[in-house]
Amino acid sequence: MLMWLCRAPPNVRFQLPVPVRTLIKHLPSSKPNAFSLHRTNAKALTTNAARIVNSSHFETLNSRQQEQIRLYIDALLQWNQKMNLTAVKEVNEVMERHIEDSLAILAPIHKSYTSHCNASCDSIRLLDVGTGAGLPGLVLAIARPGWNVTLLESMNKRCVFLEHTVSLTGLSNVQVVRGRAENLGHNLSFREQFDVAVARAVAEMRILAEYCLPLVRVGGLFVAAKGHDPQEEVRNAERAVQLMGASFLQTCSVESQSPYGKRTAVVCLKDHPTPKKYPRDPGTPTKMPL
């Protein structure tokens, strides 16, 4: 099994019982010149980030959180010139397409968790599966500093970027893990340990169910960020969700300023433990969806 636990700032507090044997290898800290830019470009990006147009969800954040978002966007666009993190190239487009959409799923998480999980939202163990550039997990960690957020990503370069950004923004509630969900789902330090798992722009629901639900505790939630009309995808995933010990709770339209259309949050409730045979071997959920 290949899994890397990336280095985080010294004051990180991660609540899961992670034994020494899972700490296979720390990623090296990023080299100062590995992703260097001309100073004029970096300065321009910083200036643009400072001119972010306020939007409904962004405005709800305090001044420190807004600055952390600006730092994140600045780093994202700088590193994106050297590696493939996002197709988006402009600051305002990042805000509309990524930040706003990420913040938009907070309301469905809060409403569903307080209504159906019989627990407070003040301290949630949240896992972002296939986080990529940290969306939505890193943005959620900024917005909810009381949550313990784990960012799961299989690509080394993206993990280095995430580690850099966690340090840059001063986040103490984020853990970056390099690995695959199919492997992590059989690691007892992670299996059924999270209150909420989220995924955005990763795969269709049948596949996501097998990736995410084995990692969610009984009584917890799986929330998938989807497009404007996921109903057919949801119907096709009913069997997969049930096999993982869960059921569809609700499909919520989320408020988003994105010009890319209406967004939807698909919420599943974990009713029973996931059978031990799931998730299947790496690659199998994609090749043979349930």
mmCIF file of N, CA and C in Angstrom, residues 1-79:
data_model
loop_
_atom_site.group_PDB
_atom_site.id
_atom_site.type_symbol
_atom_site.label_atom_id
_atom_site.label_comp_id
_atom_site.label_asym_id
_atom_site.label_seq_id
_atom_site.Cartn_x
_atom_site.Cartn_y
_atom_site.Cartn_z
ATOM 1 N N MET A 1 0.847 -1.189 0.000
ATOM 2 C CA MET A 1 0.000 0.000 0.000
ATOM 3 C C MET A 1 0.878 1.233 0.000
ATOM 4 N N LEU A 2 0.596 2.192 -0.869
ATOM 5 C CA LEU A 2 1.376 3.428 -0.935
ATOM 6 C C LEU A 2 0.583 4.536 -0.292
ATOM 7 N N MET A 3 1.128 5.088 0.748
ATOM 8 C CA MET A 3 0.472 6.207 1.407
ATOM 9 C C MET A 3 1.541 7.065 2.049
ATOM 10 N N TRP A 4 1.442 8.348 1.844
ATOM 11 C CA TRP A 4 2.399 9.275 2.440
ATOM 12 C C TRP A 4 1.615 10.243 3.319
ATOM 13 N N LEU A 5 2.125 10.508 4.480
ATOM 14 C CA LEU A 5 1.548 11.527 5.341
ATOM 15 C C LEU A 5 2.440 12.741 5.255
ATOM 16 N N CYS A 6 1.919 13.824 4.692
ATOM 17 C CA CYS A 6 2.747 14.988 4.399
ATOM 18 C C CYS A 6 3.003 15.806 5.654
ATOM 19 N N ARG A 7 4.151 16.440 5.659
ATOM 20 C CA ARG A 7 4.543 17.249 6.803
ATOM 21 C C ARG A 7 3.654 18.467 6.916
ATOM 22 N N ALA A 8 3.194 18.759 8.121
ATOM 23 C CA ALA A 8 2.377 19.935 8.398
ATOM 24 C C ALA A 8 3.080 20.771 9.452
ATOM 25 N N PRO A 9 2.613 21.987 9.710
ATOM 26 C CA PRO A 9 3.225 22.827 10.731
ATOM 27 C C PRO A 9 3.224 22.135 12.084
ATOM 28 N N PRO A 10 4.163 22.457 12.983
ATOM 29 C CA PRO A 10 4.325 21.755 14.245
ATOM 30 C C PRO A 10 3.110 21.799 15.144
ATOM 31 N N ASN A 11 2.255 22.834 15.009
ATOM 32 C CA ASN A 11 1.116 22.952 15.910
ATOM 33 C C ASN A 11 -0.142 22.281 15.391
ATOM 34 N N VAL A 12 -0.010 21.447 14.371
ATOM 35 C CA VAL A 12 -1.173 20.718 13.870
ATOM 36 C C VAL A 12 -1.676 19.763 14.945
ATOM 37 N N ARG A 13 -2.946 19.711 15.135
ATOM 38 C CA ARG A 13 -3.566 18.755 16.036
ATOM 39 C C ARG A 13 -4.489 17.860 15.232
ATOM 40 N N PHE A 14 -4.123 16.614 15.070
ATOM 41 C CA PHE A 14 -4.915 15.674 14.271
ATOM 42 C C PHE A 14 -5.476 14.620 15.203
ATOM 43 N N GLN A 15 -6.768 14.481 15.241
ATOM 44 C CA GLN A 15 -7.418 13.708 16.269
ATOM 45 C C GLN A 15 -7.425 12.208 16.024
ATOM 46 N N LEU A 16 -7.181 11.760 14.793
ATOM 47 C CA LEU A 16 -7.285 10.344 14.515
ATOM 48 C C LEU A 16 -6.108 9.587 15.112
ATOM 49 N N PRO A 17 -6.322 8.344 15.526
ATOM 50 C CA PRO A 17 -5.245 7.555 16.122
ATOM 51 C C PRO A 17 -4.316 6.997 15.064
ATOM 52 N N VAL A 18 -3.359 7.791 14.602
ATOM 53 C CA VAL A 18 -2.477 7.366 13.519
ATOM 54 C C VAL A 18 -1.229 6.706 14.105
ATOM 55 N N PRO A 19 -1.041 5.393 13.946
ATOM 56 C CA PRO A 19 0.139 4.730 14.489
ATOM 57 C C PRO A 19 1.371 5.055 13.673
ATOM 58 N N VAL A 20 2.537 4.793 14.275
ATOM 59 C CA VAL A 20 3.799 5.145 13.618
ATOM 60 C C VAL A 20 3.935 4.438 12.287
ATOM 61 N N ARG A 21 3.429 3.225 12.177
ATOM 62 C CA ARG A 21 3.634 2.481 10.932
ATOM 63 C C ARG A 21 2.949 3.108 9.736
ATOM 64 N N THR A 22 1.938 3.980 9.976
ATOM 65 C CA THR A 22 1.297 4.633 8.839
ATOM 66 C C THR A 22 2.067 5.847 8.366
ATOM 67 N N LEU A 23 2.997 6.316 9.183
ATOM 68 C CA LEU A 23 3.766 7.494 8.794
ATOM 69 C C LEU A 23 4.933 7.047 7.940
ATOM 70 N N ILE A 24 4.655 6.582 6.770
ATOM 71 C CA ILE A 24 5.638 5.918 5.934
ATOM 72 C C ILE A 24 6.774 6.843 5.556
ATOM 73 N N LYS A 25 6.438 8.039 5.142
ATOM 74 C CA LYS A 25 7.500 8.949 4.723
ATOM 75 C C LYS A 25 6.969 10.369 4.680
ATOM 76 N N HIS A 26 7.749 11.284 5.196
ATOM 77 C CA HIS A 26 7.381 12.698 5.096
ATOM 78 C C HIS A 26 7.785 13.223 3.736
ATOM 79 N N LEU A 27 6.911 14.008 3.160
ATOM 80 C CA LEU A 27 7.293 14.672 1.920
ATOM 81 C C LEU A 27 8.332 15.734 2.231
ATOM 82 N N PRO A 28 9.264 15.963 1.336
ATOM 83 C CA PRO A 28 10.239 17.028 1.567
ATOM 84 C C PRO A 28 9.591 18.389 1.458
ATOM 85 N N SER A 29 10.095 19.335 2.201
ATOM 86 C CA SER A 29 9.577 20.688 2.070
ATOM 87 C C SER A 29 9.939 21.217 0.699
ATOM 88 N N SER A 30 9.061 22.091 0.197
ATOM 89 C CA SER A 30 9.271 22.587 -1.159
ATOM 90 C C SER A 30 10.530 23.437 -1.233
ATOM 91 N N LYS A 31 11.265 23.288 -2.306
ATOM 92 C CA LYS A 31 12.486 24.057 -2.497
ATOM 93 C C LYS A 31 12.136 25.478 -2.902
ATOM 94 N N PRO A 32 12.896 26.452 -2.399
ATOM 95 C CA PRO A 32 12.557 27.843 -2.679
ATOM 96 C C PRO A 32 12.492 28.158 -4.163
ATOM 97 N N ASN A 33 13.347 27.515 -4.966
ATOM 98 C CA ASN A 33 13.393 27.854 -6.381
ATOM 99 C C ASN A 33 12.635 26.880 -7.264
ATOM 100 N N ALA A 34 11.981 25.890 -6.638
ATOM 101 C CA ALA A 34 11.339 24.849 -7.441
ATOM 102 C C ALA A 34 10.233 25.415 -8.308
ATOM 103 N N PHE A 35 9.535 26.417 -7.787
ATOM 104 C CA PHE A 35 8.445 26.994 -8.551
ATOM 105 C C PHE A 35 8.602 28.508 -8.594
ATOM 106 N N SER A 36 9.804 28.969 -8.803
ATOM 107 C CA SER A 36 10.078 30.398 -8.761
ATOM 108 C C SER A 36 9.513 31.086 -9.989
ATOM 109 N N LEU A 37 9.101 32.332 -9.786
ATOM 110 C CA LEU A 37 8.551 33.144 -10.871
ATOM 111 C C LEU A 37 9.346 34.439 -10.942
ATOM 112 N N HIS A 38 9.209 35.134 -12.050
ATOM 113 C CA HIS A 38 9.771 36.477 -12.104
ATOM 114 C C HIS A 38 9.050 37.349 -11.086
ATOM 115 N N ARG A 39 9.752 38.219 -10.454
ATOM 116 C CA ARG A 39 9.146 39.021 -9.404
ATOM 117 C C ARG A 39 7.962 39.831 -9.902
ATOM 118 N N THR A 40 8.042 40.298 -11.090
ATOM 119 C CA THR A 40 6.941 41.105 -11.613
ATOM 120 C C THR A 40 5.670 40.276 -11.705
ATOM 121 N N ASN A 41 5.790 39.004 -12.123
ATOM 122 C CA ASN A 41 4.604 38.151 -12.210
ATOM 123 C C ASN A 41 4.011 37.899 -10.842
ATOM 124 N N ALA A 42 4.848 37.556 -9.873
ATOM 125 C CA ALA A 42 4.362 37.287 -8.524
ATOM 126 C C ALA A 42 3.686 38.526 -7.944
ATOM 127 N N LYS A 43 4.295 39.697 -8.191
ATOM 128 C CA LYS A 43 3.721 40.934 -7.681
ATOM 129 C C LYS A 43 2.362 41.202 -8.314
ATOM 130 N N ALA A 44 2.258 40.936 -9.610
ATOM 131 C CA ALA A 44 0.984 41.155 -10.295
ATOM 132 C C ALA A 44 -0.091 40.244 -9.734
ATOM 133 N N LEU A 45 0.275 38.994 -9.475
ATOM 134 C CA LEU A 45 -0.695 38.055 -8.927
ATOM 135 C C LEU A 45 -1.161 38.497 -7.549
ATOM 136 N N THR A 46 -0.230 38.954 -6.723
ATOM 137 C CA THR A 46 -0.594 39.408 -5.390
ATOM 138 C C THR A 46 -1.518 40.609 -5.464
ATOM 139 N N THR A 47 -1.218 41.528 -6.387
ATOM 140 C CA THR A 47 -2.062 42.705 -6.561
ATOM 141 C C THR A 47 -3.458 42.298 -6.984
ATOM 142 N N ASN A 48 -3.551 41.363 -7.931
ATOM 143 C CA ASN A 48 -4.864 40.892 -8.372
ATOM 144 C C ASN A 48 -5.619 40.231 -7.239
ATOM 145 N N ALA A 49 -4.921 39.431 -6.442
ATOM 146 C CA ALA A 49 -5.586 38.742 -5.337
ATOM 147 C C ALA A 49 -6.160 39.740 -4.341
ATOM 148 N N ALA A 50 -5.498 40.875 -4.190
ATOM 149 C CA ALA A 50 -5.977 41.884 -3.256
ATOM 150 C C ALA A 50 -7.219 42.595 -3.780
ATOM 151 N N ARG A 51 -7.531 42.401 -5.065
ATOM 152 C CA ARG A 51 -8.665 43.092 -5.675
ATOM 153 C C ARG A 51 -9.858 42.165 -5.879
ATOM 154 N N ILE A 52 -9.877 41.061 -5.155
ATOM 155 C CA ILE A 52 -10.981 40.115 -5.302
ATOM 156 C C ILE A 52 -12.311 40.810 -5.037
ATOM 157 N N VAL A 53 -13.228 40.595 -5.943
ATOM 158 C CA VAL A 53 -14.549 41.187 -5.786
ATOM 159 C C VAL A 53 -15.303 40.405 -4.720
ATOM 160 N N ASN A 54 -15.809 41.109 -3.699
ATOM 161 C CA ASN A 54 -16.530 40.439 -2.635
ATOM 162 C C ASN A 54 -17.756 39.731 -3.181
ATOM 163 N N SER A 55 -18.028 38.534 -2.647
ATOM 164 C CA SER A 55 -19.178 37.754 -3.059
ATOM 165 C C SER A 55 -19.877 37.268 -1.810
ATOM 166 N N SER A 56 -21.069 36.709 -1.959
ATOM 167 C CA SER A 56 -21.925 36.444 -0.815
ATOM 168 C C SER A 56 -21.269 35.572 0.240
ATOM 169 N N HIS A 57 -20.658 34.455 -0.144
ATOM 170 C CA HIS A 57 -20.048 33.569 0.841
ATOM 171 C C HIS A 57 -18.742 34.147 1.373
ATOM 172 N N PHE A 58 -17.956 34.736 0.513
ATOM 173 C CA PHE A 58 -16.682 35.333 0.917
ATOM 174 C C PHE A 58 -16.901 36.415 1.959
ATOM 175 N N GLU A 59 -17.975 37.181 1.823
ATOM 176 C CA GLU A 59 -18.260 38.281 2.737
ATOM 177 C C GLU A 59 -18.572 37.803 4.144
ATOM 178 N N THR A 60 -18.978 36.549 4.301
ATOM 179 C CA THR A 60 -19.303 36.027 5.630
ATOM 180 C C THR A 60 -18.046 35.700 6.438
ATOM 181 N N LEU A 61 -16.891 35.643 5.789
ATOM 182 C CA LEU A 61 -15.650 35.319 6.475
ATOM 183 C C LEU A 61 -15.089 36.555 7.188
ATOM 184 N N ASN A 62 -14.351 36.316 8.273
ATOM 185 C CA ASN A 62 -13.725 37.454 8.952
ATOM 186 C C ASN A 62 -12.485 37.898 8.189
ATOM 187 N N SER A 63 -11.850 38.970 8.651
ATOM 188 C CA SER A 63 -10.743 39.563 7.890
ATOM 189 C C SER A 63 -9.559 38.606 7.766
ATOM 190 N N ARG A 64 -9.272 37.847 8.820
ATOM 191 C CA ARG A 64 -8.168 36.890 8.744
ATOM 192 C C ARG A 64 -8.462 35.796 7.729
ATOM 193 N N GLN A 65 -9.676 35.284 7.740
ATOM 194 C CA GLN A 65 -10.053 34.233 6.799
ATOM 195 C C GLN A 65 -10.019 34.738 5.363
ATOM 196 N N GLN A 66 -10.465 35.964 5.149
ATOM 197 C CA GLN A 66 -10.411 36.535 3.807
ATOM 198 C C GLN A 66 -8.973 36.665 3.327
ATOM 199 N N GLU A 67 -8.075 37.057 4.218
ATOM 200 C CA GLU A 67 -6.668 37.161 3.847
ATOM 201 C C GLU A 67 -6.093 35.777 3.533
ATOM 202 N N GLN A 68 -6.500 34.759 4.286
ATOM 203 C CA GLN A 68 -6.044 33.400 4.007
ATOM 204 C C GLN A 68 -6.525 32.937 2.629
ATOM 205 N N ILE A 69 -7.740 33.287 2.275
ATOM 206 C CA ILE A 69 -8.247 32.955 0.939
ATOM 207 C C ILE A 69 -7.425 33.651 -0.128
ATOM 208 N N ARG A 70 -7.080 34.925 0.098
ATOM 209 C CA ARG A 70 -6.266 35.665 -0.876
ATOM 210 C C ARG A 70 -4.886 35.015 -1.037
ATOM 211 N N LEU A 71 -4.291 34.628 0.076
ATOM 212 C CA LEU A 71 -2.992 33.959 0.011
ATOM 213 C C LEU A 71 -3.089 32.642 -0.748
ATOM 214 N N TYR A 72 -4.167 31.919 -0.520
ATOM 215 C CA TYR A 72 -4.370 30.651 -1.217
ATOM 216 C C TYR A 72 -4.508 30.869 -2.722
ATOM 217 N N ILE A 73 -5.312 31.834 -3.120
ATOM 218 C CA ILE A 73 -5.508 32.109 -4.540
ATOM 219 C C ILE A 73 -4.195 32.543 -5.192
ATOM 220 N N ASP A 74 -3.466 33.386 -4.506
ATOM 221 C CA ASP A 74 -2.172 33.850 -5.014
ATOM 222 C C ASP A 74 -1.251 32.654 -5.258
ATOM 223 N N ALA A 75 -1.142 31.775 -4.255
ATOM 224 C CA ALA A 75 -0.274 30.598 -4.396
ATOM 225 C C ALA A 75 -0.771 29.670 -5.503
ATOM 226 N N LEU A 76 -2.070 29.485 -5.578
ATOM 227 C CA LEU A 76 -2.640 28.610 -6.604
ATOM 228 C C LEU A 76 -2.275 29.073 -8.003
ATOM 229 N N LEU A 77 -2.421 30.360 -8.264
ATOM 230 C CA LEU A 77 -2.131 30.878 -9.595
ATOM 231 C C LEU A 77 -0.633 30.890 -9.889
ATOM 232 N N GLN A 78 0.184 31.120 -8.890
ATOM 233 C CA GLN A 78 1.632 31.078 -9.103
ATOM 234 C C GLN A 78 2.091 29.658 -9.425
ATOM 235 N N TRP A 79 1.701 28.709 -8.608
ATOM 236 C CA TRP A 79 2.128 27.319 -8.812
ATOM 237 C C TRP A 79 1.496 26.726 -10.069
#
